[in-house]
Amino acid sequence: MKYLLCLLLLWCLGCGDERPPLQSVGTDNEVVFAHDTFADAGFERAVRQALAQPEGALTAAALAGLQKLDAGGYDIVDVQGVEQLRGLEMLLLGDNAVGDIAPLEGLRRLQVLDLSNNAVEDIAPLADLLLLNSLNLDGNKVADLQPLARLTLLSLLNLDDNQVRDIAVLLRLRRLQSVELSGNPLDLDQVETLRERVLLVTFFQPTITFQDAQLERSVRSVARKRTENLTVLDLRGITSMSLNSSVKSLDGIEQLVNLEVLRFNGSTREGELQSLLPLASLQKLHTLDLTTASLENITSLASLTSLQKLNLNNNDIVDVSSLAGLTNLIELRLESNVIQDISPLRGLGRLEKLYLESNWIDDLSPLRSLRRLTMLHLSFNRVVDLSPLSSLRALEWLEFAQNSVVDIAPLQGLRNLENLDFNANLVVDIGPLAGKALLGSLFFENNFVVDLLPLAALPELRRLRLRGNEVADISVLMTLEKLLSVDLRNNPLSEDSLALIEEIAKGNIPRVTF
């Protein structure tokens, strides 16, 4: 009979295989609703059970007079047609699969509404249900509670297991007596603010564990909880941590939302972190040390824009493009990797210390713009041309051993240099060093230096290493009043120079090696 009625209705409306709109026949309270008054068969079954009318036509009067409907667990997806139940005061729709609750917006008499364990994201249709005093939204996907702002009669509210981050709107609901918030990514401060209103607030914090037992051991050590359950509050209190090579997985560390300093030192090549992804959300990190972690992919670090100090020494990194946006960096260590292209670093204008030793770098042009640099380590690379460094007038410390530089003229204008290591290059002429009034330490071993006369203009020079050059005449050293040590081994010293050494050792240079 129902099947024939549906066919008849489709034929009358000419709708083909589309769902017909809700239809009724008759007038006033004698209106009779067809079988498809409700879009969802499960919902209709619940309505019929509530009306004790498993079959037959449903009148408008019967539907409008229904005050309570328990439709929990009927596999309901669509509640279209519920607007006909305009007399409802209690509606229980828990344990279904309802996503769209727009049809509920006209049920102005509702006082009790249960939507627990559905698929609801948008609760805007509830905004005008001003008589609601009990609302259950457990187990949905709700994030925004703003639509509840006008529900001033609300006294009981269940919000367990949703996606709520902001509960400020609940402070306006003066009649609210009980609220359940467990399973939401909430700030504990907000929860405590609610509790201060003498509300019954349920906010269960589940037991926290970590995939990596060594990581959990480290967390427990910092939290001073050897065996007791860790809580969110414990993790929020951790601002600094040090890990060793026994830690392989960082999964779970993202829960340490206030972490500011993290140091991982693998010590040997046994150190290996599986992924840096758990670090991506730690926005308060300002110091990160990931030494010897067998890292190749560092893309997860791109979001850590608060970083000021980053140590990635002794890894397997080739691509540093993920660091391009870390513009708050002051100190960056990338020693002992396999980096050739340093162009992503050109925008890191706040850098003061940069360590690039033992890589494959041959082009220094990206460093031209890093004018705040005071310390630069570039030993053991493949550099020939120093000219990009001429603009780095703030440099105080430069290490450039084991490259292939012949011409050091670009260093001439770097008046603030205090320490210079240029061992194992191809330099003959050290004339550009003259006049560096602050230079106190000069290492120039294994070059091709002949003439030391430019050293006479280095009044602060204290340490000098010239082993393995072509020096014959060392008489200029007698003028360096502050010189404390000098290494002259493996140079073709003249007889006069050899005679001077004993005199120099007795005089103003206490330590001479030749």
mmCIF file of C-alpha atoms in Angstrom, residues 85-371:
data_model
loop_
_atom_site.group_PDB
_atom_site.id
_atom_site.type_symbol
_atom_site.label_atom_id
_atom_site.label_comp_id
_atom_site.label_asym_id
_atom_site.label_seq_id
_atom_site.Cartn_x
_atom_site.Cartn_y
_atom_site.Cartn_z
ATOM 1 C CA LEU A 85 6.781 18.461 14.809
ATOM 2 C CA ARG A 86 6.461 22.063 15.919
ATOM 3 C CA GLY A 87 5.159 21.137 19.376
ATOM 4 C CA LEU A 88 8.315 19.197 20.349
ATOM 5 C CA GLU A 89 9.735 20.042 23.761
ATOM 6 C CA MET A 90 12.161 17.116 23.986
ATOM 7 C CA LEU A 91 14.067 15.625 21.045
ATOM 8 C CA LEU A 92 16.533 12.781 21.517
ATOM 9 C CA LEU A 93 18.638 12.121 18.399
ATOM 10 C CA GLY A 94 21.717 10.519 19.931
ATOM 11 C CA ASP A 95 23.719 7.765 18.222
ATOM 12 C CA ASN A 96 22.776 8.515 14.632
ATOM 13 C CA ALA A 97 24.660 9.989 11.666
ATOM 14 C CA VAL A 98 23.046 13.404 11.372
ATOM 15 C CA GLY A 99 25.231 16.157 9.953
ATOM 16 C CA ASP A 100 22.807 18.877 8.874
ATOM 17 C CA ILE A 101 20.568 20.145 11.673
ATOM 18 C CA ALA A 102 19.081 23.071 9.726
ATOM 19 C CA PRO A 103 15.556 21.539 9.887
ATOM 20 C CA LEU A 104 15.627 22.005 13.682
ATOM 21 C CA GLU A 105 15.785 25.795 13.568
ATOM 22 C CA GLY A 106 11.991 26.226 13.679
ATOM 23 C CA LEU A 107 11.402 24.056 16.758
ATOM 24 C CA ARG A 108 11.037 27.038 19.082
ATOM 25 C CA ARG A 109 9.448 25.031 21.928
ATOM 26 C CA LEU A 110 12.411 22.693 22.384
ATOM 27 C CA GLN A 111 13.707 22.542 25.933
ATOM 28 C CA VAL A 112 15.763 19.348 25.795
ATOM 29 C CA LEU A 113 17.880 18.359 22.781
ATOM 30 C CA ASP A 114 20.219 15.380 22.534
ATOM 31 C CA LEU A 115 22.454 15.278 19.439
ATOM 32 C CA SER A 116 25.218 13.168 20.950
ATOM 33 C CA ASN A 117 27.337 10.947 18.726
ATOM 34 C CA ASN A 118 26.377 12.330 15.344
ATOM 35 C CA ALA A 119 28.329 14.234 12.683
ATOM 36 C CA VAL A 120 27.331 17.802 13.508
ATOM 37 C CA GLU A 121 29.798 20.606 12.759
ATOM 38 C CA ASP A 122 27.608 23.703 12.445
ATOM 39 C CA ILE A 123 25.252 24.460 15.343
ATOM 40 C CA ALA A 124 24.038 27.798 13.958
ATOM 41 C CA PRO A 125 20.468 26.403 13.511
ATOM 42 C CA LEU A 126 20.206 26.224 17.313
ATOM 43 C CA ALA A 127 20.775 29.963 17.781
ATOM 44 C CA ASP A 128 17.073 30.855 18.142
ATOM 45 C CA LEU A 129 15.945 27.895 20.240
ATOM 46 C CA LEU A 130 15.687 30.182 23.240
ATOM 47 C CA LEU A 131 13.825 27.751 25.518
ATOM 48 C CA LEU A 132 16.614 25.148 25.510
ATOM 49 C CA ASN A 133 17.759 24.280 29.010
ATOM 50 C CA SER A 134 19.534 20.991 28.267
ATOM 51 C CA LEU A 135 21.763 20.371 25.243
ATOM 52 C CA ASN A 136 23.904 17.310 24.557
ATOM 53 C CA LEU A 137 26.466 17.627 21.744
ATOM 54 C CA ASP A 138 28.900 14.926 22.877
ATOM 55 C CA GLY A 139 30.839 13.147 20.140
ATOM 56 C CA ASN A 140 30.414 15.555 17.238
ATOM 57 C CA LYS A 141 32.746 17.884 15.312
ATOM 58 C CA VAL A 142 31.696 21.197 16.788
ATOM 59 C CA ALA A 143 34.350 23.919 17.003
ATOM 60 C CA ASP A 144 32.390 27.187 17.197
ATOM 61 C CA LEU A 145 30.116 27.735 20.210
ATOM 62 C CA GLN A 146 29.085 31.277 19.306
ATOM 63 C CA PRO A 147 25.539 30.211 18.255
ATOM 64 C CA LEU A 148 24.855 29.379 21.916
ATOM 65 C CA ALA A 149 25.279 33.003 23.005
ATOM 66 C CA ARG A 150 21.549 33.747 23.222
ATOM 67 C CA LEU A 151 20.494 30.495 24.898
ATOM 68 C CA THR A 152 20.237 32.151 28.296
ATOM 69 C CA LEU A 153 18.061 29.416 29.825
ATOM 70 C CA LEU A 154 20.658 26.720 29.203
ATOM 71 C CA SER A 155 21.596 24.960 32.435
ATOM 72 C CA LEU A 156 23.060 21.620 31.265
ATOM 73 C CA LEU A 157 25.547 21.377 28.390
ATOM 74 C CA ASN A 158 27.462 18.325 27.177
ATOM 75 C CA LEU A 159 30.356 18.952 24.769
ATOM 76 C CA ASP A 160 32.668 15.974 25.287
ATOM 77 C CA ASP A 161 34.815 14.902 22.335
ATOM 78 C CA ASN A 162 34.420 17.825 19.972
ATOM 79 C CA GLN A 163 36.912 20.316 18.519
ATOM 80 C CA VAL A 164 36.212 23.274 20.791
ATOM 81 C CA ARG A 165 39.153 25.562 21.556
ATOM 82 C CA ASP A 166 37.328 28.664 22.790
ATOM 83 C CA ILE A 167 34.652 28.506 25.505
ATOM 84 C CA ALA A 168 34.470 32.221 26.284
ATOM 85 C CA VAL A 169 30.849 32.370 25.106
ATOM 86 C CA LEU A 170 29.812 30.075 27.962
ATOM 87 C CA LEU A 171 30.673 32.780 30.471
ATOM 88 C CA ARG A 172 27.634 34.711 29.249
ATOM 89 C CA LEU A 173 25.211 31.892 30.066
ATOM 90 C CA ARG A 174 24.373 32.850 33.628
ATOM 91 C CA ARG A 175 22.029 29.916 34.274
ATOM 92 C CA LEU A 176 24.549 27.313 33.195
ATOM 93 C CA GLN A 177 25.089 24.859 36.051
ATOM 94 C CA SER A 178 26.924 21.933 34.488
ATOM 95 C CA VAL A 179 29.148 21.587 31.442
ATOM 96 C CA GLU A 180 31.148 18.605 30.202
ATOM 97 C CA LEU A 181 34.225 19.452 28.115
ATOM 98 C CA SER A 182 36.455 16.365 28.132
ATOM 99 C CA GLY A 183 38.129 15.477 24.865
ATOM 100 C CA ASN A 184 38.424 19.023 23.525
ATOM 101 C CA PRO A 185 41.733 20.810 22.742
ATOM 102 C CA LEU A 186 41.121 23.397 25.445
ATOM 103 C CA ASP A 187 43.389 25.747 27.309
ATOM 104 C CA LEU A 188 43.209 24.847 30.985
ATOM 105 C CA ASP A 189 43.023 28.512 31.926
ATOM 106 C CA GLN A 190 39.621 28.742 30.237
ATOM 107 C CA VAL A 191 38.366 25.705 32.120
ATOM 108 C CA GLU A 192 39.517 27.174 35.427
ATOM 109 C CA THR A 193 37.735 30.440 34.610
ATOM 110 C CA LEU A 194 34.473 28.517 34.219
ATOM 111 C CA ARG A 195 35.068 26.693 37.480
ATOM 112 C CA GLU A 196 35.511 30.006 39.261
ATOM 113 C CA ARG A 197 31.840 30.656 38.495
ATOM 114 C CA VAL A 198 30.977 27.725 40.773
ATOM 115 C CA LEU A 199 29.955 25.646 37.783
ATOM 116 C CA LEU A 200 30.184 21.886 37.742
ATOM 117 C CA VAL A 201 32.779 21.526 34.996
ATOM 118 C CA THR A 202 33.874 18.078 33.863
ATOM 119 C CA PHE A 203 37.158 18.108 32.007
ATOM 120 C CA PHE A 204 38.801 14.712 32.151
ATOM 121 C CA GLN A 205 42.443 14.639 31.131
ATOM 122 C CA PRO A 206 43.361 11.229 29.710
ATOM 123 C CA THR A 207 46.547 9.432 30.655
ATOM 124 C CA ILE A 208 49.394 10.640 28.486
ATOM 125 C CA THR A 209 51.923 8.229 27.014
ATOM 126 C CA PHE A 210 54.588 8.425 24.322
ATOM 127 C CA GLN A 211 55.378 5.967 21.555
ATOM 128 C CA ASP A 212 59.088 6.151 22.343
ATOM 129 C CA ALA A 213 59.831 4.861 25.837
ATOM 130 C CA GLN A 214 63.055 6.862 26.036
ATOM 131 C CA LEU A 215 61.219 10.076 25.178
ATOM 132 C CA GLU A 216 58.627 9.346 27.852
ATOM 133 C CA ARG A 217 61.406 8.693 30.348
ATOM 134 C CA SER A 218 62.912 12.083 29.549
ATOM 135 C CA VAL A 219 59.540 13.813 29.870
ATOM 136 C CA ARG A 220 58.892 12.128 33.202
ATOM 137 C CA SER A 221 62.314 13.166 34.434
ATOM 138 C CA VAL A 222 61.656 16.825 33.660
ATOM 139 C CA ALA A 223 58.100 16.632 35.062
ATOM 140 C CA ARG A 224 59.428 14.800 38.142
ATOM 141 C CA LYS A 225 56.905 12.013 37.766
ATOM 142 C CA ARG A 226 58.604 8.648 37.622
ATOM 143 C CA THR A 227 55.489 6.465 37.769
ATOM 144 C CA GLU A 228 52.421 8.671 38.317
ATOM 145 C CA ASN A 229 50.120 9.525 35.415
ATOM 146 C CA LEU A 230 51.278 12.461 33.320
ATOM 147 C CA THR A 231 48.711 15.202 32.789
ATOM 148 C CA VAL A 232 48.265 18.028 30.315
ATOM 149 C CA LEU A 233 49.208 20.389 33.115
ATOM 150 C CA ASP A 234 52.498 18.522 33.587
ATOM 151 C CA LEU A 235 53.331 18.872 29.907
ATOM 152 C CA ARG A 236 52.389 22.534 29.838
ATOM 153 C CA GLY A 237 54.926 23.148 32.582
ATOM 154 C CA ILE A 238 57.860 21.874 30.506
ATOM 155 C CA THR A 239 59.786 24.641 28.755
ATOM 156 C CA SER A 240 63.172 22.979 28.224
ATOM 157 C CA MET A 241 64.299 19.425 27.408
ATOM 158 C CA SER A 242 67.468 17.560 26.466
ATOM 159 C CA LEU A 243 67.360 14.210 24.655
ATOM 160 C CA ASN A 244 70.071 11.742 23.691
ATOM 161 C CA SER A 245 70.553 9.279 20.849
ATOM 162 C CA SER A 246 68.410 6.602 22.510
ATOM 163 C CA VAL A 247 65.324 8.577 21.443
ATOM 164 C CA LYS A 248 64.206 7.560 17.943
ATOM 165 C CA SER A 249 60.676 8.980 17.699
ATOM 166 C CA LEU A 250 59.449 12.438 18.693
ATOM 167 C CA ASP A 251 55.768 11.458 18.412
ATOM 168 C CA GLY A 252 53.869 13.053 21.270
ATOM 169 C CA ILE A 253 56.298 15.889 21.869
ATOM 170 C CA GLU A 254 53.791 18.201 20.175
ATOM 171 C CA GLN A 255 51.864 18.072 23.463
ATOM 172 C CA LEU A 256 54.603 20.131 25.118
ATOM 173 C CA VAL A 257 53.006 23.318 23.840
ATOM 174 C CA ASN A 258 55.160 25.623 25.986
ATOM 175 C CA LEU A 259 58.477 24.069 24.975
ATOM 176 C CA GLU A 260 61.032 26.794 24.299
ATOM 177 C CA VAL A 261 64.327 24.884 24.267
ATOM 178 C CA LEU A 262 64.917 21.392 22.839
ATOM 179 C CA ARG A 263 68.315 19.764 22.531
ATOM 180 C CA PHE A 264 68.944 16.407 20.877
ATOM 181 C CA ASN A 265 72.538 15.259 20.712
ATOM 182 C CA GLY A 266 73.109 11.946 19.031
ATOM 183 C CA SER A 267 76.809 12.067 19.958
ATOM 184 C CA THR A 268 77.562 9.390 17.352
ATOM 185 C CA ARG A 269 76.009 8.320 14.073
ATOM 186 C CA GLU A 270 73.770 6.027 16.089
ATOM 187 C CA GLY A 271 71.490 8.990 16.641
ATOM 188 C CA GLU A 272 68.574 8.866 14.226
ATOM 189 C CA LEU A 273 65.236 10.646 14.468
ATOM 190 C CA GLN A 274 62.462 9.126 12.373
ATOM 191 C CA SER A 275 60.608 12.376 11.665
ATOM 192 C CA LEU A 276 60.601 16.036 12.680
ATOM 193 C CA LEU A 277 56.872 16.417 11.982
ATOM 194 C CA PRO A 278 55.903 16.398 15.703
ATOM 195 C CA LEU A 279 57.936 19.594 16.124
ATOM 196 C CA ALA A 280 55.985 21.550 13.511
ATOM 197 C CA SER A 281 53.371 22.910 15.928
ATOM 198 C CA LEU A 282 55.748 23.969 18.717
ATOM 199 C CA GLN A 283 55.424 27.680 18.060
ATOM 200 C CA LYS A 284 57.204 28.758 21.253
ATOM 201 C CA LEU A 285 60.483 27.031 20.391
ATOM 202 C CA HIS A 286 63.295 29.563 20.244
ATOM 203 C CA THR A 287 66.270 27.209 20.640
ATOM 204 C CA LEU A 288 66.522 23.878 18.796
ATOM 205 C CA ASP A 289 69.565 21.602 18.698
ATOM 206 C CA LEU A 290 69.336 18.497 16.493
ATOM 207 C CA THR A 291 72.997 17.530 16.305
ATOM 208 C CA THR A 292 73.866 14.126 14.825
ATOM 209 C CA ALA A 293 70.331 12.948 14.153
ATOM 210 C CA SER A 294 70.855 11.501 10.632
ATOM 211 C CA LEU A 295 68.519 14.143 9.232
ATOM 212 C CA GLU A 296 67.954 14.633 5.525
ATOM 213 C CA ASN A 297 64.470 16.161 5.404
ATOM 214 C CA ILE A 298 63.998 19.297 7.524
ATOM 215 C CA THR A 299 60.785 20.616 5.906
ATOM 216 C CA SER A 300 58.879 20.327 9.200
ATOM 217 C CA LEU A 301 61.014 23.125 10.628
ATOM 218 C CA ALA A 302 59.590 25.684 8.193
ATOM 219 C CA SER A 303 56.745 26.595 10.554
ATOM 220 C CA LEU A 304 58.988 27.306 13.558
ATOM 221 C CA THR A 305 59.209 31.024 12.920
ATOM 222 C CA SER A 306 60.054 31.888 16.536
ATOM 223 C CA LEU A 307 63.397 30.090 16.341
ATOM 224 C CA GLN A 308 66.396 32.222 17.257
ATOM 225 C CA LYS A 309 69.032 29.510 17.597
ATOM 226 C CA LEU A 310 69.117 26.397 15.398
ATOM 227 C CA ASN A 311 71.813 23.721 15.420
ATOM 228 C CA LEU A 312 71.723 21.086 12.670
ATOM 229 C CA ASN A 313 75.395 20.112 12.758
ATOM 230 C CA ASN A 314 76.540 16.673 11.658
ATOM 231 C CA ASN A 315 73.561 15.470 9.636
ATOM 232 C CA ASP A 316 72.933 14.562 5.981
ATOM 233 C CA ILE A 317 71.169 17.743 4.898
ATOM 234 C CA VAL A 318 71.360 18.852 1.264
ATOM 235 C CA ASP A 319 68.387 21.196 0.913
ATOM 236 C CA VAL A 320 68.044 24.142 3.327
ATOM 237 C CA SER A 321 65.133 25.852 1.545
ATOM 238 C CA SER A 322 62.869 25.119 4.544
ATOM 239 C CA LEU A 323 64.901 27.612 6.565
ATOM 240 C CA ALA A 324 64.179 30.559 4.270
ATOM 241 C CA GLY A 325 61.265 31.820 6.361
ATOM 242 C CA LEU A 326 62.956 31.577 9.764
ATOM 243 C CA THR A 327 63.729 35.278 9.790
ATOM 244 C CA ASN A 328 64.122 35.519 13.576
ATOM 245 C CA LEU A 329 67.224 33.338 13.539
ATOM 246 C CA ILE A 330 70.234 34.895 15.232
ATOM 247 C CA GLU A 331 72.456 31.810 15.282
ATOM 248 C CA LEU A 332 72.461 28.999 12.700
ATOM 249 C CA ARG A 333 74.737 25.949 12.738
ATOM 250 C CA LEU A 334 74.896 23.739 9.651
ATOM 251 C CA GLU A 335 78.380 22.244 9.971
ATOM 252 C CA SER A 336 79.202 18.796 8.575
ATOM 253 C CA ASN A 337 76.346 18.327 6.144
ATOM 254 C CA VAL A 338 76.297 18.038 2.332
ATOM 255 C CA ILE A 339 75.058 21.532 1.505
ATOM 256 C CA GLN A 340 76.109 23.271 -1.689
ATOM 257 C CA ASP A 341 73.365 25.846 -2.285
ATOM 258 C CA ILE A 342 73.016 28.413 0.518
ATOM 259 C CA SER A 343 70.768 30.808 -1.421
ATOM 260 C CA PRO A 344 67.771 30.142 0.918
ATOM 261 C CA LEU A 345 69.750 31.864 3.672
ATOM 262 C CA ARG A 346 69.978 35.218 1.902
ATOM 263 C CA GLY A 347 66.863 36.589 3.638
ATOM 264 C CA LEU A 348 67.930 35.761 7.202
ATOM 265 C CA GLY A 349 68.933 39.337 7.907
ATOM 266 C CA ARG A 350 69.041 38.981 11.701
ATOM 267 C CA LEU A 351 71.754 36.325 11.669
ATOM 268 C CA GLU A 352 74.750 37.183 13.822
ATOM 269 C CA LYS A 353 76.456 33.792 13.911
ATOM 270 C CA LEU A 354 76.590 31.369 10.976
ATOM 271 C CA TYR A 355 78.437 28.049 10.982
ATOM 272 C CA LEU A 356 78.844 26.346 7.592
ATOM 273 C CA GLU A 357 82.055 24.383 8.081
ATOM 274 C CA SER A 358 82.537 21.079 6.222
ATOM 275 C CA ASN A 359 80.037 21.318 3.385
ATOM 276 C CA TRP A 360 80.309 21.608 -0.421
ATOM 277 C CA ILE A 361 79.810 25.362 -0.687
ATOM 278 C CA ASP A 362 81.494 27.227 -3.552
ATOM 279 C CA ASP A 363 79.313 30.334 -3.979
ATOM 280 C CA LEU A 364 79.154 32.877 -1.147
ATOM 281 C CA SER A 365 77.016 35.479 -2.934
ATOM 282 C CA PRO A 366 73.885 34.732 -0.815
ATOM 283 C CA LEU A 367 75.802 35.999 2.226
ATOM 284 C CA ARG A 368 76.133 39.568 0.909
ATOM 285 C CA SER A 369 72.926 40.694 2.625
ATOM 286 C CA LEU A 370 73.720 39.229 6.057
ATOM 287 C CA ARG A 371 75.216 42.456 7.351
#
